[in-house]
Amino acid sequence: MSKTQSLKFVHHPNPSPVPASKRAELLANPGFGRVFSDHMVTIRYSDADHWHDARIEPRGPISMDPAAAVLHYAQEIFEGLKAYKTGDGATLFRPRENARRFQQSAERLAMPVLPEELFLEAVDQLVSIDRAWIPDGDGSLYIRPFMFANEIFLGVKPSSDYLFIVIASSVGSYFKTDAPAVSLWVSQEFTRAAPGGTGAAKCGGNYASSLLAQAEATRNGCDQVVFLDAVEQKWVEELGGMNIFFVFDDGSMVTPPLGGTILPGITRSSLLTLAKDKGIKVREDRYSIDQWRTDARSGRLREAFACGTAAVVTPIGTVRSKDGEFKIGNGGPGTQTEDLKSALVGIQRGHAADKYGWIHKVF
Ligand SMILES: Cc1ncc(COP(=O)(O)O)c(C=O)c1O
């Protein structure tokens, strides 16, 4: 462990970074996940040498053997967090939580556990060298750490070799829509995760299996899919890439509980803290699709929103399924959703006091 924590990052700066004028052009309207920075971090793992060969190098293609285990058995995990521009510097929001979730995902996928400090150092090093890629205004630099099985072997067993990589993408808003709120499609045919499965891990396989449901959502004119539990097909779990909150007419809130089948979102956990501090009664409790429809129609449910690193806090306006559709509130952003969003974004962007110690400065 001590050998690992003192790993030296060898720097190979990009000899031909994107020129500043071209970068400015790209940052003017980056979209989401298409504009990438000049560098990446790579760290290797083998059963024999443990974590070794840490580098900052030019971002670019990696060569892989066609028998690399990940290409066949999908032993892969990832994380997502954002760096924000603050004055001349950069900050990250609760990166230690991402490091810990990465460790939990690794354990579930039978992968080696990357020490928290090494995860943080890798992210810091990349943000520091590619700080110029953080857009101004509402944009941010989306950091994507990931790790995959790299042993050249065809056989179902944990790999003996892994590659950990961190890349960064300059991003604007996650949703392309200009609508004030997003629409959801309730997946009744497909589920995302079953008890005992990998729902609480951030592994690529979970997203691969959500794609058909998301395609169905798109076909039905909806922005995102919302999944129900796999056992009773009754309880609302989460969206394809976000957690969900419900706001009632007495101001109280509910979010589905973490029971191993949903991703323990860092935004979700932050909003639970912020809501409690505002004196809002908030419960982690099961909420059924039938109750949701009934409460939306009666007006007992006033607002609903999705939350996550990419989507931040996004109001939900319409919910559609094979059984028809219903609207939430006035179909646009509600006041409590907006209030919680501005409290969260205020801390993330350094406009509000960070009384929880959530902000991590990158030097
Ligand atoms: C399936 C899923 N749920 C929830 C979230 C929200 O998690 P976080 O707030 O940590 O970004 C994400 C995003 O990473 C996700 O992919």
Coordinates of C-alpha atoms and ligand atoms in Angstrom, one line a residue:
M1 CA 0.0 0.0 0.0
S2 CA 2.7 2.5 0.9
K3 CA 4.5 1.6 -2.4
T4 CA 1.2 2.4 -4.2
Q5 CA 0.5 5.7 -2.5
S6 CA 4.0 7.0 -3.3
L7 CA 3.5 6.1 -7.0
K8 CA 5.2 8.8 -9.1
F9 CA 3.2 10.1 -12.1
V10 CA 5.5 10.4 -15.1
H11 CA 4.6 13.4 -17.3
H12 CA 4.6 13.1 -21.1
P13 CA 2.9 16.4 -22.0
N14 CA 1.0 16.5 -25.3
P15 CA 3.5 17.8 -28.0
S16 CA 0.7 19.1 -30.1
P17 CA -2.2 20.2 -27.9
V18 CA -5.3 21.7 -29.6
P19 CA -4.4 25.4 -30.4
A20 CA -6.1 28.0 -28.1
S21 CA -8.3 29.4 -30.8
K22 CA -9.6 26.0 -31.8
R23 CA -10.2 25.2 -28.2
A24 CA -12.2 28.4 -27.7
E25 CA -14.3 27.5 -30.7
L26 CA -15.0 24.0 -29.2
L27 CA -15.8 25.4 -25.8
A28 CA -18.3 27.9 -27.1
N29 CA -20.9 25.1 -27.5
P30 CA -19.5 21.8 -26.3
G31 CA -22.7 19.8 -25.9
F32 CA -22.1 16.7 -23.8
G33 CA -19.4 14.1 -24.1
R34 CA -18.0 15.0 -27.5
V35 CA -15.2 17.5 -26.8
F36 CA -12.1 16.0 -25.1
S37 CA -9.1 17.6 -23.4
D38 CA -5.4 17.1 -24.4
H39 CA -4.3 14.6 -21.8
M40 CA -5.2 11.4 -20.0
V41 CA -4.0 9.6 -17.0
T42 CA -3.1 5.9 -17.2
I43 CA -2.2 3.5 -14.3
R44 CA -1.7 -0.2 -14.8
Y45 CA -2.4 -3.1 -12.4
S46 CA -1.2 -6.6 -12.4
D47 CA -1.5 -9.3 -9.8
A48 CA 2.3 -9.5 -9.7
D49 CA 3.2 -5.7 -9.6
H50 CA 0.0 -4.2 -8.2
W51 CA -0.6 -0.5 -9.2
H52 CA 2.3 0.7 -11.3
D53 CA 3.3 2.8 -14.3
A54 CA 1.3 6.0 -13.6
R55 CA 1.5 8.4 -16.4
I56 CA 0.0 11.7 -17.7
E57 CA 0.2 11.4 -21.4
P58 CA -1.4 12.8 -24.6
R59 CA -5.1 11.6 -24.9
G60 CA -5.3 9.2 -27.8
P61 CA -6.2 5.7 -28.9
I62 CA -5.0 2.7 -26.8
S63 CA -4.0 -0.5 -28.4
M64 CA -5.7 -3.6 -27.1
D65 CA -5.4 -7.3 -27.8
P66 CA -8.6 -8.7 -29.3
A67 CA -8.6 -11.3 -26.5
A68 CA -8.5 -8.7 -23.8
A69 CA -11.0 -9.9 -21.2
V70 CA -13.1 -6.8 -21.1
L71 CA -14.1 -7.2 -24.7
H72 CA -15.7 -10.6 -23.9
Y73 CA -16.9 -10.5 -20.3
A74 CA -17.4 -6.8 -19.7
Q75 CA -15.4 -6.5 -16.5
E76 CA -15.4 -2.7 -16.5
I77 CA -16.4 0.1 -14.1
F78 CA -16.4 3.9 -14.3
E79 CA -17.1 7.1 -12.5
G80 CA -18.3 10.6 -13.4
L81 CA -17.6 13.9 -11.7
K82 CA -17.2 17.5 -12.7
A83 CA -14.5 20.2 -12.3
Y84 CA -15.6 23.8 -12.1
K85 CA -13.8 27.0 -12.9
T86 CA -13.4 29.2 -9.9
G87 CA -11.4 32.4 -10.5
D88 CA -8.0 31.2 -11.7
G89 CA -8.3 27.8 -10.2
A90 CA -10.5 24.7 -10.4
T91 CA -12.6 22.8 -7.9
L92 CA -14.2 19.3 -7.7
F93 CA -17.4 18.4 -5.9
R94 CA -17.0 15.6 -3.4
P95 CA -14.4 13.6 -5.4
R96 CA -13.7 11.3 -2.4
E97 CA -17.2 10.0 -2.7
N98 CA -16.5 9.0 -6.3
A99 CA -13.3 7.3 -5.2
R100 CA -15.2 5.3 -2.6
R101 CA -18.0 4.4 -5.0
F102 CA -15.3 3.3 -7.5
Q103 CA -13.9 1.0 -4.8
Q104 CA -17.3 -0.5 -4.1
S105 CA -17.9 -1.0 -7.8
A106 CA -14.5 -2.7 -8.1
E107 CA -15.4 -5.1 -5.2
R108 CA -18.7 -6.1 -6.9
L109 CA -17.0 -6.8 -10.2
A110 CA -14.1 -8.8 -8.6
M111 CA -11.6 -6.1 -9.6
P112 CA -8.6 -4.7 -7.6
V113 CA -9.5 -1.8 -5.3
L114 CA -7.7 1.5 -6.3
P115 CA -6.6 3.4 -3.2
E116 CA -8.7 6.5 -2.6
E117 CA -5.6 8.8 -2.6
L118 CA -4.4 7.4 -6.0
F119 CA -7.9 8.0 -7.5
L120 CA -7.8 11.6 -6.2
E121 CA -4.3 12.3 -7.3
A122 CA -5.0 11.0 -10.8
V123 CA -8.1 13.2 -11.1
D124 CA -6.2 16.2 -9.7
Q125 CA -3.3 15.8 -12.1
L126 CA -5.6 15.7 -15.1
V127 CA -7.7 18.7 -14.1
S128 CA -4.5 20.6 -13.3
I129 CA -2.8 20.0 -16.7
D130 CA -6.1 20.5 -18.7
R131 CA -7.6 23.3 -16.6
A132 CA -7.9 25.4 -19.8
W133 CA -10.6 23.0 -21.0
I134 CA -13.0 24.0 -18.3
P135 CA -15.7 26.1 -20.1
D136 CA -16.8 29.5 -18.7
G137 CA -20.3 30.1 -17.5
D138 CA -22.6 27.1 -16.9
G139 CA -20.2 24.6 -18.4
S140 CA -17.8 22.3 -16.6
L141 CA -15.1 19.6 -17.3
Y142 CA -16.7 16.2 -16.9
I143 CA -14.1 13.8 -15.6
R144 CA -14.4 10.1 -16.5
P145 CA -12.2 7.7 -14.5
F146 CA -12.6 4.1 -15.6
M147 CA -11.0 0.7 -15.3
F148 CA -11.2 -2.5 -17.4
A149 CA -9.9 -6.0 -17.5
N150 CA -6.9 -6.3 -19.8
E151 CA -5.7 -9.8 -19.4
I152 CA -5.3 -11.6 -22.7
F153 CA -7.3 -14.7 -22.0
L154 CA -10.6 -16.3 -23.0
G155 CA -12.2 -17.7 -19.9
V156 CA -14.7 -16.5 -17.3
K157 CA -12.6 -15.5 -14.3
P158 CA -11.4 -12.2 -12.8
S159 CA -8.6 -10.7 -14.9
S160 CA -5.0 -10.6 -13.7
D161 CA -4.3 -7.3 -15.4
Y162 CA -6.2 -4.0 -15.5
L163 CA -5.9 -0.5 -17.0
F164 CA -7.2 2.5 -15.1
I165 CA -7.6 5.6 -17.2
V166 CA -8.9 9.1 -16.6
I167 CA -10.1 11.3 -19.5
A168 CA -11.9 14.6 -19.4
S169 CA -14.6 16.2 -21.6
S170 CA -15.7 19.8 -21.7
V171 CA -19.5 19.8 -21.3
G172 CA -22.5 22.1 -21.3
S173 CA -26.0 20.9 -20.5
Y174 CA -26.8 17.2 -20.6
F175 CA -30.2 17.4 -22.1
K176 CA -30.5 18.7 -25.6
T177 CA -34.1 19.8 -25.1
D178 CA -35.0 23.5 -24.6
A179 CA -38.2 22.4 -22.8
P180 CA -38.5 23.6 -19.1
A181 CA -38.9 20.0 -17.9
V182 CA -38.0 16.6 -19.3
S183 CA -40.4 13.7 -20.1
L184 CA -40.0 10.1 -18.9
W185 CA -41.0 6.8 -20.4
V186 CA -41.9 4.1 -17.9
S187 CA -40.2 0.9 -18.9
Q188 CA -42.7 -2.0 -18.3
E189 CA -40.9 -4.6 -20.4
F190 CA -37.3 -4.1 -19.3
T191 CA -35.8 -3.8 -15.9
R192 CA -32.4 -2.3 -15.0
A193 CA -31.2 -4.3 -12.0
A194 CA -32.4 -7.3 -9.9
P195 CA -31.7 -8.0 -6.2
G196 CA -28.3 -9.5 -5.9
G197 CA -27.2 -8.1 -9.2
T198 CA -25.0 -5.1 -10.1
G199 CA -27.4 -2.2 -9.8
A200 CA -25.5 -0.4 -7.1
A201 CA -22.2 -0.6 -9.0
K202 CA -21.3 1.8 -11.8
C203 CA -20.4 -0.8 -14.4
G204 CA -20.7 -0.5 -18.2
G205 CA -22.9 -3.6 -18.3
N206 CA -25.7 -1.8 -16.5
Y207 CA -25.8 0.8 -19.2
A208 CA -25.6 -1.6 -22.0
S209 CA -28.7 -3.4 -20.7
S210 CA -30.6 -0.1 -20.4
L211 CA -30.1 1.0 -24.0
L212 CA -33.1 -0.9 -25.5
A213 CA -35.4 0.7 -22.9
Q214 CA -33.9 4.1 -23.5
A215 CA -34.4 3.6 -27.3
E216 CA -38.0 2.7 -26.5
A217 CA -38.3 6.0 -24.5
T218 CA -36.9 8.0 -27.4
R219 CA -39.2 6.3 -29.9
N220 CA -42.1 7.3 -27.7
G221 CA -40.9 11.0 -27.7
C222 CA -39.5 10.9 -24.2
D223 CA -36.1 12.2 -22.9
Q224 CA -35.3 9.5 -20.4
V225 CA -36.5 6.0 -19.3
V226 CA -37.6 5.4 -15.7
F227 CA -37.2 1.8 -14.4
L228 CA -39.4 -0.1 -12.0
D229 CA -38.2 -2.8 -9.6
A230 CA -37.5 -6.2 -11.2
V231 CA -39.5 -8.3 -8.7
E232 CA -43.0 -6.7 -8.6
Q233 CA -42.6 -4.2 -11.5
K234 CA -44.3 -1.7 -9.2
W235 CA -41.8 0.4 -7.4
V236 CA -40.1 3.4 -9.0
E237 CA -36.3 2.9 -8.9
E238 CA -34.4 5.4 -11.0
L239 CA -33.8 6.7 -14.5
G240 CA -31.3 5.4 -17.0
G241 CA -28.6 7.7 -15.6
M242 CA -30.1 9.7 -12.7
N243 CA -31.9 9.3 -9.3
I244 CA -35.3 10.6 -8.7
F245 CA -37.1 12.7 -6.0
F246 CA -40.9 13.4 -5.5
V247 CA -42.2 16.6 -3.9
F248 CA -45.6 16.7 -2.3
D249 CA -48.1 19.5 -1.6
D250 CA -47.1 19.7 2.1
G251 CA -43.5 20.3 1.0
S252 CA -42.3 16.8 2.1
M253 CA -40.2 14.7 -0.3
V254 CA -39.6 11.1 -1.1
T255 CA -36.7 9.3 -2.9
P256 CA -36.4 5.6 -3.5
P257 CA -34.3 3.8 -0.9
L258 CA -30.8 2.4 -1.7
G259 CA -31.4 -1.4 -1.6
G260 CA -28.6 -2.7 -3.9
T261 CA -30.6 -2.2 -7.1
I262 CA -30.1 1.6 -7.6
L263 CA -26.9 3.6 -7.9
P264 CA -26.1 5.5 -4.7
G265 CA -25.9 8.9 -6.3
I266 CA -23.6 11.6 -4.9
T267 CA -26.1 14.3 -6.0
R268 CA -28.9 12.3 -4.3
S269 CA -27.0 12.1 -1.1
S270 CA -26.1 15.9 -1.2
L271 CA -29.7 16.8 -1.9
L272 CA -30.9 14.7 1.1
T273 CA -28.5 16.7 3.3
L274 CA -29.5 20.1 1.8
A275 CA -33.2 19.3 2.1
K276 CA -32.9 18.1 5.8
D277 CA -30.9 21.3 6.6
K278 CA -33.7 23.4 5.1
G279 CA -36.2 21.7 7.4
I280 CA -37.8 19.7 4.6
K281 CA -39.3 16.4 5.7
V282 CA -37.6 13.9 3.3
R283 CA -37.9 10.2 3.4
E284 CA -36.1 7.4 1.6
D285 CA -39.1 5.2 0.9
R286 CA -40.7 3.1 -1.8
Y287 CA -43.1 4.9 -4.1
S288 CA -45.2 2.9 -6.6
I289 CA -46.0 3.9 -10.2
D290 CA -49.7 3.6 -9.4
Q291 CA -49.4 6.0 -6.5
W292 CA -47.3 8.4 -8.6
R293 CA -50.1 8.5 -11.2
T294 CA -52.8 9.0 -8.6
D295 CA -50.9 11.7 -6.7
A296 CA -50.1 13.5 -9.9
R297 CA -53.7 13.5 -11.0
S298 CA -55.0 14.6 -7.5
G299 CA -52.4 17.3 -7.1
R300 CA -51.0 15.8 -4.0
L301 CA -47.7 15.4 -6.0
R302 CA -46.5 18.9 -6.8
E303 CA -43.1 18.3 -8.3
A304 CA -40.7 15.6 -9.4
F305 CA -37.1 15.9 -10.4
A306 CA -34.2 13.8 -11.7
C307 CA -30.7 14.4 -10.2
G308 CA -27.1 13.3 -11.0
T309 CA -23.7 14.7 -11.9
A310 CA -24.5 15.1 -15.6
A311 CA -28.1 16.2 -15.3
V312 CA -27.6 18.2 -12.0
V313 CA -31.3 18.8 -11.0
T314 CA -33.8 18.5 -13.8
P315 CA -37.5 18.9 -13.4
I316 CA -39.8 16.2 -14.7
G317 CA -42.9 17.4 -16.5
T318 CA -44.6 14.5 -18.2
V319 CA -44.6 10.7 -17.5
R320 CA -45.7 8.4 -20.3
S321 CA -46.2 4.7 -20.6
K322 CA -48.2 2.1 -22.5
D323 CA -51.1 3.0 -20.2
G324 CA -51.2 6.7 -21.2
E325 CA -49.6 9.8 -19.7
F326 CA -49.8 12.1 -16.8
K327 CA -48.4 15.6 -16.1
I328 CA -46.7 16.7 -12.9
G329 CA -47.7 20.1 -11.5
N330 CA -47.8 22.7 -14.2
G331 CA -45.4 20.6 -16.3
G332 CA -42.6 23.0 -15.7
P333 CA -40.0 23.6 -12.9
G334 CA -41.5 23.8 -9.4
T335 CA -40.3 26.2 -6.7
Q336 CA -38.9 23.6 -4.4
T337 CA -36.9 21.9 -7.2
E338 CA -35.5 25.3 -8.2
D339 CA -34.7 26.2 -4.6
L340 CA -32.8 22.9 -4.0
K341 CA -31.0 23.2 -7.4
S342 CA -29.7 26.7 -6.7
A343 CA -28.5 25.6 -3.2
L344 CA -26.6 22.7 -4.7
V345 CA -25.2 24.6 -7.7
G346 CA -24.3 27.6 -5.5
I347 CA -21.9 25.3 -3.5
Q348 CA -20.6 23.5 -6.6
R349 CA -19.7 26.8 -8.3
G350 CA -18.4 28.5 -5.2
H351 CA -21.1 31.1 -5.0
A352 CA -22.4 29.8 -1.7
A353 CA -20.6 28.9 1.5
D354 CA -19.3 25.3 1.6
K355 CA -20.3 24.5 5.1
Y356 CA -20.2 20.7 4.5
G357 CA -16.6 20.6 3.2
W358 CA -17.8 19.3 -0.2
I359 CA -15.4 21.4 -2.3
H360 CA -12.0 20.1 -3.2
K361 CA -9.5 22.6 -4.6
V362 CA -7.2 21.5 -7.4
F363 CA -3.8 23.2 -7.3
Ligands
LIG1 C1 -27.9 5.0 -13.1 C2 -27.5 6.3 -12.4 N1 -28.2 6.7 -11.3 C3 -27.9 7.8 -10.7 C4 -26.8 8.6 -11.1 C5 -26.5 9.8 -10.3 O1 -25.3 9.6 -9.6 P1 -24.4 10.9 -9.2 O2 -25.2 11.9 -8.5 O3 -23.3 10.3 -8.3 O4 -23.8 11.4 -10.5 C6 -26.1 8.2 -12.2 C7 -25.0 9.0 -12.7 O5 -23.9 8.7 -12.5 C8 -26.4 7.0 -12.9 O6 -25.7 6.7 -14.0

